[in-house]
């Protein structure tokens, strides 16, 4: 029996292209695993009104971890229009399957490393080595939202907070409310993960990115909790930076930063910025890490117009595969794969279009495999 069971979730658009690229490398490395296909994505939303069918949830419960390609997400009304005719008007509401996976399996930490590999013509600056720890299950992603805004909810909020008064005259249908919900436990977990990583990887500081001067309660809870956690790590400094300023500093002096810890929404935003500093989403790997399961996915979207054309950069997917090796404890494989990737980038001969080349996703993967 193979050593590992990996759920194989290509998802939508170019998901399949980059997963095929990953497979070239996995096979070259003779990774001892069984890959089991799982249905997920837009096709299943349209046909079954469920982009994450129960059978896929079951599969994930039986696997060591999952590799995931890409997902198409559309706003509520557009999604409804694309449902099979017999499913329309039945109250089905689209919700992103990756967000559901993160919440249902409590994949509480979203790890997003961004390194400027030498020789990458797309590096914004050299010597950038960042890793974002994004809380992955709550915050504005909690899904507790209202539109129209029910009178009962409004009455309760008004009773507890005078600031609601300002909206008294606005009709319920003209107000939308999304709750930002953050728990002390999730704050503690994400900050602890970040400090543990800093400790084991020799980083001198952890930057907490929030906005407590304005969002006093939720961002405030994160920062207050982080200060408590930081006391357990005397050798590591904790920097507190507001999200807006952080975006500016990351453009100005990205080399000054290392480990970044933040909540879900700010992490979503700042991790795209970090990705662009090191070549864009074609280089952005990520791992959704829980206690029992982890789902590894490149951060890029499904880029439908490139689907099946093997045009997109598979580096993000290959770096994601490296993260999977590390999480499984196969760190020798992880290190070998990363050096092969770095070698191909430095060599500069095999490149996809975004890097100024004309090679396919699969050719890039073959070039990486040739170094393994
Ligand atoms: C990401 C993506 C997702 C998110 C989308 C596809 C729901 O942007 O992984 O960063 O918002 O988390
Ligand atoms: Mg995002």
mmCIF file of C-alpha atoms and ligand atoms in Angstrom:
data_model
loop_
_atom_site.group_PDB
_atom_site.id
_atom_site.type_symbol
_atom_site.label_atom_id
_atom_site.label_comp_id
_atom_site.label_asym_id
_atom_site.label_seq_id
_atom_site.Cartn_x
_atom_site.Cartn_y
_atom_site.Cartn_z
ATOM 1 C CA UNK A 1 0.000 0.000 0.000
ATOM 2 C CA UNK A 2 1.297 3.504 -0.776
ATOM 3 C CA UNK A 3 2.479 5.483 2.238
ATOM 4 C CA UNK A 4 0.111 8.432 1.701
ATOM 5 C CA UNK A 5 -3.426 9.010 0.484
ATOM 6 C CA UNK A 6 -3.694 12.382 -1.198
ATOM 7 C CA UNK A 7 -7.021 13.906 -2.215
ATOM 8 C CA UNK A 8 -6.523 15.242 -5.732
ATOM 9 C CA UNK A 9 -8.776 18.267 -6.273
ATOM 10 C CA UNK A 10 -8.102 20.077 -9.575
ATOM 11 C CA UNK A 11 -11.209 22.278 -9.263
ATOM 12 C CA UNK A 12 -11.841 24.827 -12.004
ATOM 13 C CA UNK A 13 -10.087 26.472 -14.948
ATOM 14 C CA UNK A 14 -6.324 26.189 -14.906
ATOM 15 C CA UNK A 15 -6.493 24.086 -11.741
ATOM 16 C CA UNK A 16 -6.155 21.014 -13.879
ATOM 17 C CA UNK A 17 -3.216 22.416 -15.891
ATOM 18 C CA UNK A 18 -1.139 23.141 -12.820
ATOM 19 C CA UNK A 19 -2.071 19.891 -11.084
ATOM 20 C CA UNK A 20 -0.816 17.984 -14.121
ATOM 21 C CA UNK A 21 2.423 19.920 -13.782
ATOM 22 C CA UNK A 22 2.651 18.935 -10.111
ATOM 23 C CA UNK A 23 2.135 15.319 -11.053
ATOM 24 C CA UNK A 24 5.176 15.363 -13.336
ATOM 25 C CA UNK A 25 7.309 16.366 -10.383
ATOM 26 C CA UNK A 26 5.661 13.996 -7.897
ATOM 27 C CA UNK A 27 6.153 11.074 -10.253
ATOM 28 C CA UNK A 28 9.757 12.010 -10.934
ATOM 29 C CA UNK A 29 10.360 12.026 -7.183
ATOM 30 C CA UNK A 30 8.686 8.623 -6.892
ATOM 31 C CA UNK A 31 6.513 10.004 -4.112
ATOM 32 C CA UNK A 32 4.880 7.017 -2.473
ATOM 33 C CA UNK A 33 1.262 8.122 -2.650
ATOM 34 C CA UNK A 34 -2.137 7.225 -3.966
ATOM 35 C CA UNK A 35 -3.945 10.190 -5.542
ATOM 36 C CA UNK A 36 -7.711 10.073 -5.303
ATOM 37 C CA UNK A 37 -9.730 12.456 -7.448
ATOM 38 C CA UNK A 38 -12.338 14.587 -5.680
ATOM 39 C CA UNK A 39 -15.181 16.578 -7.268
ATOM 40 C CA UNK A 40 -15.128 20.240 -6.389
ATOM 41 C CA UNK A 41 -15.917 23.515 -8.104
ATOM 42 C CA UNK A 42 -18.164 25.332 -10.503
ATOM 43 C CA UNK A 43 -19.263 22.289 -12.509
ATOM 44 C CA UNK A 44 -20.780 20.799 -9.352
ATOM 45 C CA UNK A 45 -22.391 24.058 -8.349
ATOM 46 C CA UNK A 46 -24.150 24.196 -11.718
ATOM 47 C CA UNK A 47 -25.218 20.572 -11.778
ATOM 48 C CA UNK A 48 -25.901 19.881 -8.086
ATOM 49 C CA UNK A 49 -26.114 23.329 -6.478
ATOM 50 C CA UNK A 50 -23.208 22.231 -4.306
ATOM 51 C CA UNK A 51 -19.611 23.020 -5.306
ATOM 52 C CA UNK A 52 -18.332 20.870 -2.433
ATOM 53 C CA UNK A 53 -20.362 17.656 -2.626
ATOM 54 C CA UNK A 54 -20.670 15.430 0.464
ATOM 55 C CA UNK A 55 -18.692 12.685 -1.287
ATOM 56 C CA UNK A 56 -15.709 15.041 -1.452
ATOM 57 C CA UNK A 57 -16.012 15.889 2.235
ATOM 58 C CA UNK A 58 -16.040 12.150 2.943
ATOM 59 C CA UNK A 59 -12.964 11.620 0.775
ATOM 60 C CA UNK A 60 -11.103 14.345 2.633
ATOM 61 C CA UNK A 61 -11.873 12.637 5.915
ATOM 62 C CA UNK A 62 -10.115 9.553 4.592
ATOM 63 C CA UNK A 63 -6.988 11.233 3.222
ATOM 64 C CA UNK A 64 -3.732 12.467 4.764
ATOM 65 C CA UNK A 65 -4.020 15.798 2.992
ATOM 66 C CA UNK A 66 -5.218 17.373 -0.233
ATOM 67 C CA UNK A 67 -3.710 19.113 -3.218
ATOM 68 C CA UNK A 68 -6.048 21.620 -4.719
ATOM 69 C CA UNK A 69 -5.826 23.465 -8.051
ATOM 70 C CA UNK A 70 -8.055 26.516 -8.370
ATOM 71 C CA UNK A 71 -11.606 27.613 -7.870
ATOM 72 C CA UNK A 72 -14.023 29.932 -9.631
ATOM 73 C CA UNK A 73 -16.051 32.135 -7.287
ATOM 74 C CA UNK A 74 -18.837 34.460 -8.394
ATOM 75 C CA UNK A 75 -21.161 36.798 -6.506
ATOM 76 C CA UNK A 76 -24.513 35.417 -5.359
ATOM 77 C CA UNK A 77 -26.805 36.545 -8.200
ATOM 78 C CA UNK A 78 -24.437 35.649 -11.014
ATOM 79 C CA UNK A 79 -23.935 32.219 -9.474
ATOM 80 C CA UNK A 80 -27.681 31.613 -9.253
ATOM 81 C CA UNK A 81 -28.089 32.388 -12.961
ATOM 82 C CA UNK A 82 -25.625 29.684 -13.886
ATOM 83 C CA UNK A 83 -27.432 26.925 -12.006
ATOM 84 C CA UNK A 84 -29.107 24.189 -14.032
ATOM 85 C CA UNK A 85 -32.645 25.469 -14.840
ATOM 86 C CA UNK A 86 -34.368 22.958 -12.547
ATOM 87 C CA UNK A 87 -32.272 24.153 -9.592
ATOM 88 C CA UNK A 88 -32.943 27.859 -10.070
ATOM 89 C CA UNK A 89 -35.289 29.767 -7.766
ATOM 90 C CA UNK A 90 -34.981 27.131 -5.030
ATOM 91 C CA UNK A 91 -33.022 29.309 -2.627
ATOM 92 C CA UNK A 92 -29.590 27.799 -3.307
ATOM 93 C CA UNK A 93 -26.896 30.272 -2.344
ATOM 94 C CA UNK A 94 -23.391 29.915 -3.678
ATOM 95 C CA UNK A 95 -20.614 29.881 -1.158
ATOM 96 C CA UNK A 96 -16.980 29.362 -2.046
ATOM 97 C CA UNK A 97 -16.000 25.712 -1.526
ATOM 98 C CA UNK A 98 -12.505 26.647 -0.415
ATOM 99 C CA UNK A 99 -13.906 28.900 2.293
ATOM 100 C CA UNK A 100 -16.210 26.060 3.352
ATOM 101 C CA UNK A 101 -13.327 23.588 3.429
ATOM 102 C CA UNK A 102 -11.342 25.939 5.633
ATOM 103 C CA UNK A 103 -14.255 26.286 8.042
ATOM 104 C CA UNK A 104 -15.670 22.760 8.049
ATOM 105 C CA UNK A 105 -12.277 21.142 8.611
ATOM 106 C CA UNK A 106 -11.051 23.949 10.839
ATOM 107 C CA UNK A 107 -8.014 24.551 8.627
ATOM 108 C CA UNK A 108 -7.260 27.407 10.912
ATOM 109 C CA UNK A 109 -3.940 28.655 9.579
ATOM 110 C CA UNK A 110 -3.360 29.845 6.059
ATOM 111 C CA UNK A 111 0.346 29.855 5.409
ATOM 112 C CA UNK A 112 1.554 31.976 2.505
ATOM 113 C CA UNK A 113 5.295 32.188 1.907
ATOM 114 C CA UNK A 114 6.615 34.741 -0.603
ATOM 115 C CA UNK A 115 10.281 34.528 -1.526
ATOM 116 C CA UNK A 116 12.141 36.431 -4.216
ATOM 117 C CA UNK A 117 14.057 33.617 -5.894
ATOM 118 C CA UNK A 118 17.278 34.934 -7.441
ATOM 119 C CA UNK A 119 16.997 35.346 -11.196
ATOM 120 C CA UNK A 120 13.249 35.861 -11.288
ATOM 121 C CA UNK A 121 12.821 38.850 -13.627
ATOM 122 C CA UNK A 122 9.494 39.586 -11.928
ATOM 123 C CA UNK A 123 10.968 40.204 -8.477
ATOM 124 C CA UNK A 124 9.996 43.648 -7.309
ATOM 125 C CA UNK A 125 13.174 43.774 -5.236
ATOM 126 C CA UNK A 126 15.742 41.144 -4.315
ATOM 127 C CA UNK A 127 16.157 39.485 -0.901
ATOM 128 C CA UNK A 128 12.472 39.412 -0.058
ATOM 129 C CA UNK A 129 11.556 36.526 2.201
ATOM 130 C CA UNK A 130 8.115 36.911 3.716
ATOM 131 C CA UNK A 131 5.588 34.525 5.135
ATOM 132 C CA UNK A 132 2.023 35.510 5.929
ATOM 133 C CA UNK A 133 0.114 33.693 8.665
ATOM 134 C CA UNK A 134 -3.496 34.399 7.826
ATOM 135 C CA UNK A 135 -6.239 33.346 10.231
ATOM 136 C CA UNK A 136 -8.406 31.174 8.067
ATOM 137 C CA UNK A 137 -11.819 30.494 9.568
ATOM 138 C CA UNK A 138 -13.485 33.605 10.968
ATOM 139 C CA UNK A 139 -13.378 37.420 10.793
ATOM 140 C CA UNK A 140 -15.329 38.932 7.863
ATOM 141 C CA UNK A 141 -15.363 35.453 6.343
ATOM 142 C CA UNK A 142 -17.621 34.130 9.107
ATOM 143 C CA UNK A 143 -20.580 34.419 6.756
ATOM 144 C CA UNK A 144 -22.841 36.113 9.296
ATOM 145 C CA UNK A 145 -24.357 38.684 6.985
ATOM 146 C CA UNK A 146 -27.707 40.388 6.532
ATOM 147 C CA UNK A 147 -29.436 41.927 3.569
ATOM 148 C CA UNK A 148 -32.134 43.027 4.012
ATOM 149 C CA UNK A 149 -31.268 43.898 7.576
ATOM 150 C CA UNK A 150 -33.947 42.401 9.878
ATOM 151 C CA UNK A 151 -35.629 44.838 12.292
ATOM 152 C CA UNK A 152 -35.145 42.450 15.201
ATOM 153 C CA UNK A 153 -31.391 42.319 14.699
ATOM 154 C CA UNK A 154 -31.285 46.063 14.306
ATOM 155 C CA UNK A 155 -33.232 46.537 17.552
ATOM 156 C CA UNK A 156 -30.829 44.356 19.517
ATOM 157 C CA UNK A 157 -27.777 46.124 18.137
ATOM 158 C CA UNK A 158 -29.304 49.563 18.771
ATOM 159 C CA UNK A 159 -29.948 48.569 22.363
ATOM 160 C CA UNK A 160 -26.287 47.743 22.902
ATOM 161 C CA UNK A 161 -24.566 50.321 20.755
ATOM 162 C CA UNK A 162 -25.652 53.962 20.289
ATOM 163 C CA UNK A 163 -23.682 54.262 17.054
ATOM 164 C CA UNK A 164 -26.402 52.248 15.339
ATOM 165 C CA UNK A 165 -28.681 55.273 15.698
ATOM 166 C CA UNK A 166 -27.115 56.923 12.701
ATOM 167 C CA UNK A 167 -28.811 54.311 10.503
ATOM 168 C CA UNK A 168 -32.275 54.475 12.121
ATOM 169 C CA UNK A 169 -33.896 56.090 9.108
ATOM 170 C CA UNK A 170 -32.437 53.724 6.540
ATOM 171 C CA UNK A 171 -34.844 51.076 5.331
ATOM 172 C CA UNK A 172 -33.807 47.445 6.012
ATOM 173 C CA UNK A 173 -33.543 46.734 2.299
ATOM 174 C CA UNK A 174 -31.099 49.585 1.875
ATOM 175 C CA UNK A 175 -28.643 48.334 4.466
ATOM 176 C CA UNK A 176 -26.262 45.379 4.318
ATOM 177 C CA UNK A 177 -24.401 44.156 7.376
ATOM 178 C CA UNK A 178 -21.472 41.725 7.483
ATOM 179 C CA UNK A 179 -20.226 40.853 10.926
ATOM 180 C CA UNK A 180 -16.552 40.714 11.653
ATOM 181 C CA UNK A 181 -16.324 37.964 14.245
ATOM 182 C CA UNK A 182 -13.000 37.174 15.869
ATOM 183 C CA UNK A 183 -12.375 34.917 18.827
ATOM 184 C CA UNK A 184 -9.566 35.068 21.330
ATOM 185 C CA UNK A 185 -8.748 31.441 20.598
ATOM 186 C CA UNK A 186 -8.295 32.011 16.870
ATOM 187 C CA UNK A 187 -6.210 35.127 17.532
ATOM 188 C CA UNK A 188 -4.050 33.182 19.950
ATOM 189 C CA UNK A 189 -3.625 30.290 17.537
ATOM 190 C CA UNK A 190 -2.567 32.336 14.536
ATOM 191 C CA UNK A 191 -0.120 34.433 16.530
ATOM 192 C CA UNK A 192 1.319 31.368 18.270
ATOM 193 C CA UNK A 193 1.808 29.613 14.932
ATOM 194 C CA UNK A 194 3.615 32.691 13.637
ATOM 195 C CA UNK A 195 5.916 32.947 16.658
ATOM 196 C CA UNK A 196 6.646 29.213 16.616
ATOM 197 C CA UNK A 197 7.600 29.505 12.964
ATOM 198 C CA UNK A 198 9.779 32.545 13.638
ATOM 199 C CA UNK A 199 11.510 30.642 16.434
ATOM 200 C CA UNK A 200 12.162 27.496 14.441
ATOM 201 C CA UNK A 201 13.250 29.359 11.289
ATOM 202 C CA UNK A 202 15.443 31.995 12.935
ATOM 203 C CA UNK A 203 13.341 35.106 12.263
ATOM 204 C CA UNK A 204 13.981 37.982 14.668
ATOM 205 C CA UNK A 205 10.511 39.516 14.619
ATOM 206 C CA UNK A 206 6.827 38.890 14.013
ATOM 207 C CA UNK A 207 4.679 41.710 12.626
ATOM 208 C CA UNK A 208 1.049 41.800 13.730
ATOM 209 C CA UNK A 209 -0.999 43.537 11.045
ATOM 210 C CA UNK A 210 -4.368 44.961 12.153
ATOM 211 C CA UNK A 211 -6.177 48.283 12.554
ATOM 212 C CA UNK A 212 -6.910 48.607 16.291
ATOM 213 C CA UNK A 213 -6.967 52.409 16.238
ATOM 214 C CA UNK A 214 -10.282 52.248 14.364
ATOM 215 C CA UNK A 215 -11.601 48.694 14.594
ATOM 216 C CA UNK A 216 -11.189 48.735 18.320
ATOM 217 C CA UNK A 217 -12.808 45.490 19.348
ATOM 218 C CA UNK A 218 -11.842 42.895 16.749
ATOM 219 C CA UNK A 219 -8.440 44.246 15.749
ATOM 220 C CA UNK A 220 -7.993 45.238 19.382
ATOM 221 C CA UNK A 221 -8.557 41.664 20.540
ATOM 222 C CA UNK A 222 -5.977 40.402 18.066
ATOM 223 C CA UNK A 223 -3.342 42.877 19.185
ATOM 224 C CA UNK A 224 -4.008 42.414 22.909
ATOM 225 C CA UNK A 225 -3.889 38.647 22.532
ATOM 226 C CA UNK A 226 -0.705 38.880 20.475
ATOM 227 C CA UNK A 227 1.002 40.881 23.220
ATOM 228 C CA UNK A 228 0.218 38.072 25.660
ATOM 229 C CA UNK A 229 1.526 35.407 23.293
ATOM 230 C CA UNK A 230 4.692 37.409 22.573
ATOM 231 C CA UNK A 231 5.694 37.190 26.233
ATOM 232 C CA UNK A 232 6.448 33.494 25.674
ATOM 233 C CA UNK A 233 9.034 34.357 23.019
ATOM 234 C CA UNK A 234 11.545 36.673 24.677
ATOM 235 C CA UNK A 235 14.091 36.504 21.830
ATOM 236 C CA UNK A 236 11.642 37.605 19.143
ATOM 237 C CA UNK A 237 10.369 41.169 18.761
ATOM 238 C CA UNK A 238 6.725 41.846 18.070
ATOM 239 C CA UNK A 239 5.967 44.740 15.765
ATOM 240 C CA UNK A 240 2.451 46.161 15.512
ATOM 241 C CA UNK A 241 1.599 47.773 12.202
ATOM 242 C CA UNK A 242 -1.697 48.967 10.814
ATOM 243 C CA UNK A 243 -2.839 47.294 7.607
ATOM 244 C CA UNK A 244 -2.781 50.503 5.553
ATOM 245 C CA UNK A 245 0.717 51.442 6.686
ATOM 246 C CA UNK A 246 1.843 47.858 6.187
ATOM 247 C CA UNK A 247 0.890 48.001 2.513
ATOM 248 C CA UNK A 248 3.026 51.090 2.173
ATOM 249 C CA UNK A 249 5.996 49.650 4.087
ATOM 250 C CA UNK A 250 5.880 46.439 2.096
ATOM 251 C CA UNK A 251 6.267 48.425 -1.111
ATOM 252 C CA UNK A 252 8.950 50.632 0.388
ATOM 253 C CA UNK A 253 11.093 48.172 2.359
ATOM 254 C CA UNK A 254 9.857 44.613 1.868
ATOM 255 C CA UNK A 255 13.230 43.191 2.949
ATOM 256 C CA UNK A 256 12.664 44.515 6.473
ATOM 257 C CA UNK A 257 9.836 42.074 7.102
ATOM 258 C CA UNK A 258 9.717 38.344 7.711
ATOM 259 C CA UNK A 259 6.851 36.714 9.560
ATOM 260 C CA UNK A 260 3.496 38.497 9.326
ATOM 261 C CA UNK A 261 0.431 37.455 11.349
ATOM 262 C CA UNK A 262 -3.027 38.799 10.655
ATOM 263 C CA UNK A 263 -6.731 38.111 10.508
ATOM 264 C CA UNK A 264 -8.581 36.564 7.593
ATOM 265 C CA UNK A 265 -9.621 39.576 5.487
ATOM 266 C CA UNK A 266 -6.433 41.585 5.978
ATOM 267 C CA UNK A 267 -4.474 38.398 5.319
ATOM 268 C CA UNK A 268 -6.325 37.890 2.055
ATOM 269 C CA UNK A 269 -5.383 41.384 0.951
ATOM 270 C CA UNK A 270 -1.835 41.609 2.194
ATOM 271 C CA UNK A 271 -0.898 38.160 0.880
ATOM 272 C CA UNK A 272 -1.771 39.199 -2.680
ATOM 273 C CA UNK A 273 0.417 42.249 -2.214
ATOM 274 C CA UNK A 274 3.257 40.050 -0.929
ATOM 275 C CA UNK A 275 2.796 37.703 -3.884
ATOM 276 C CA UNK A 276 3.212 40.557 -6.323
ATOM 277 C CA UNK A 277 6.501 41.529 -4.660
ATOM 278 C CA UNK A 278 7.983 38.186 -5.676
ATOM 279 C CA UNK A 279 6.588 37.748 -9.159
ATOM 280 C CA UNK A 280 2.829 37.669 -8.803
ATOM 281 C CA UNK A 281 0.317 34.932 -8.170
ATOM 282 C CA UNK A 282 2.335 32.571 -10.382
ATOM 283 C CA UNK A 283 4.718 32.227 -7.440
ATOM 284 C CA UNK A 284 2.281 32.286 -4.540
ATOM 285 C CA UNK A 285 1.955 28.982 -2.731
ATOM 286 C CA UNK A 286 -0.264 28.315 0.232
ATOM 287 C CA UNK A 287 -1.252 25.738 2.774
ATOM 288 C CA UNK A 288 -4.531 25.650 4.696
ATOM 289 C CA UNK A 289 -3.401 23.903 7.835
ATOM 290 C CA UNK A 290 -5.583 22.259 10.453
ATOM 291 C CA UNK A 291 -4.792 19.871 13.264
ATOM 292 C CA UNK A 292 -5.825 16.778 11.330
ATOM 293 C CA UNK A 293 -6.010 17.830 7.692
ATOM 294 C CA UNK A 294 -4.226 20.258 5.427
ATOM 295 C CA UNK A 295 -5.255 21.458 1.979
ATOM 296 C CA UNK A 296 -2.474 22.847 -0.200
ATOM 297 C CA UNK A 297 -3.393 25.278 -2.974
ATOM 298 C CA UNK A 298 -1.665 27.863 -5.130
ATOM 299 C CA UNK A 299 -3.129 31.274 -4.308
ATOM 300 C CA UNK A 300 -4.007 32.126 -7.903
ATOM 301 C CA UNK A 301 -7.515 31.901 -9.276
ATOM 302 C CA UNK A 302 -8.873 29.643 -11.996
ATOM 303 C CA UNK A 303 -8.108 32.014 -14.939
ATOM 304 C CA UNK A 304 -10.858 30.455 -17.114
ATOM 305 C CA UNK A 305 -9.550 31.977 -20.334
ATOM 306 C CA UNK A 306 -6.323 29.977 -20.007
ATOM 307 C CA UNK A 307 -7.981 26.699 -18.969
ATOM 308 C CA UNK A 308 -6.498 23.700 -20.765
ATOM 309 C CA UNK A 309 -3.917 25.850 -22.553
ATOM 310 C CA UNK A 310 -1.031 24.997 -20.214
ATOM 311 C CA UNK A 311 0.002 28.610 -20.322
ATOM 312 C CA UNK A 312 0.030 29.640 -16.677
ATOM 313 C CA UNK A 313 3.051 29.501 -14.440
ATOM 314 C CA UNK A 314 3.047 26.258 -12.448
ATOM 315 C CA UNK A 315 5.661 27.518 -9.970
ATOM 316 C CA UNK A 316 2.990 28.412 -7.403
ATOM 317 C CA UNK A 317 1.642 24.855 -7.622
ATOM 318 C CA UNK A 318 5.116 23.341 -7.409
ATOM 319 C CA UNK A 319 5.994 25.491 -4.396
ATOM 320 C CA UNK A 320 2.677 24.392 -2.912
ATOM 321 C CA UNK A 321 3.759 20.794 -3.422
ATOM 322 C CA UNK A 322 6.955 21.593 -1.521
ATOM 323 C CA UNK A 323 4.799 22.866 1.356
ATOM 324 C CA UNK A 324 2.879 19.603 1.315
ATOM 325 C CA UNK A 325 6.107 17.595 1.589
ATOM 326 C CA UNK A 326 7.207 19.696 4.551
ATOM 327 C CA UNK A 327 3.866 19.282 6.324
ATOM 328 C CA UNK A 328 3.974 15.524 5.826
ATOM 329 C CA UNK A 329 7.431 15.488 7.410
ATOM 330 C CA UNK A 330 9.082 14.697 4.052
ATOM 331 C CA UNK A 331 11.375 17.665 4.459
ATOM 332 C CA UNK A 332 14.213 16.183 2.370
ATOM 333 C CA UNK A 333 11.825 16.037 -0.543
ATOM 334 C CA UNK A 334 10.592 19.552 0.215
ATOM 335 C CA UNK A 335 14.115 20.939 0.227
ATOM 336 C CA UNK A 336 15.098 19.067 -2.939
ATOM 337 C CA UNK A 337 12.028 20.319 -4.774
ATOM 338 C CA UNK A 338 12.601 23.902 -3.700
ATOM 339 C CA UNK A 339 16.225 23.821 -4.919
ATOM 340 C CA UNK A 340 15.138 22.370 -8.248
ATOM 341 C CA UNK A 341 12.562 25.160 -8.606
ATOM 342 C CA UNK A 342 15.123 27.791 -7.615
ATOM 343 C CA UNK A 343 17.547 26.269 -10.132
ATOM 344 C CA UNK A 344 15.098 26.555 -13.018
ATOM 345 C CA UNK A 345 14.262 30.148 -12.074
ATOM 346 C CA UNK A 346 17.937 31.118 -11.840
ATOM 347 C CA UNK A 347 18.845 29.350 -15.062
ATOM 348 C CA UNK A 348 16.123 31.354 -16.823
ATOM 349 C CA UNK A 349 15.898 29.114 -19.891
ATOM 350 C CA UNK A 350 12.474 27.617 -19.334
ATOM 351 C CA UNK A 351 9.820 30.191 -18.551
ATOM 352 C CA UNK A 352 6.094 30.695 -18.952
ATOM 353 C CA UNK A 353 4.710 33.832 -20.610
ATOM 354 C CA UNK A 354 4.439 35.869 -17.399
ATOM 355 C CA UNK A 355 8.233 35.607 -17.042
ATOM 356 C CA UNK A 356 8.796 36.599 -20.645
ATOM 357 C CA UNK A 357 9.135 33.047 -21.967
ATOM 358 C CA UNK A 358 7.018 30.880 -24.214
ATOM 359 C CA UNK A 359 7.176 27.528 -22.457
ATOM 360 C CA UNK A 360 4.127 25.641 -21.298
ATOM 361 C CA UNK A 361 3.228 24.841 -17.696
ATOM 362 C CA UNK A 362 4.228 21.243 -18.357
ATOM 363 C CA UNK A 363 7.610 22.152 -19.853
ATOM 364 C CA UNK A 364 8.414 24.175 -16.754
ATOM 365 C CA UNK A 365 7.481 21.193 -14.592
ATOM 366 C CA UNK A 366 9.658 18.939 -16.761
ATOM 367 C CA UNK A 367 12.593 21.307 -16.350
ATOM 368 C CA UNK A 368 12.120 21.176 -12.576
ATOM 369 C CA UNK A 369 11.779 17.386 -12.693
ATOM 370 C CA UNK A 370 15.008 17.113 -14.714
ATOM 371 C CA UNK A 371 16.880 18.612 -11.762
ATOM 372 C CA UNK A 372 15.517 16.094 -9.284
HETATM 373 C C1 LIG B 1 -7.655 33.327 -1.472
HETATM 374 C C2 LIG B 1 -8.827 33.648 -2.353
HETATM 375 C C3 LIG B 1 -10.107 33.181 -1.677
HETATM 376 C C4 LIG B 1 -10.266 33.974 -0.411
HETATM 377 C C5 LIG B 1 -11.367 33.258 -2.560
HETATM 378 C C6 LIG B 1 -11.203 32.459 -3.826
HETATM 379 C C7 LIG B 1 -12.607 32.838 -1.835
HETATM 380 O O1 LIG B 1 -8.850 34.996 -2.678
HETATM 381 O O2 LIG B 1 -7.463 32.145 -1.146
HETATM 382 O O3 LIG B 1 -6.931 34.254 -1.115
HETATM 383 O O4 LIG B 1 -10.857 35.056 -0.414
HETATM 384 O O5 LIG B 1 -9.772 33.513 0.621
HETATM 385 MG MG1 LIG B 2 -7.156 36.056 -1.980
#
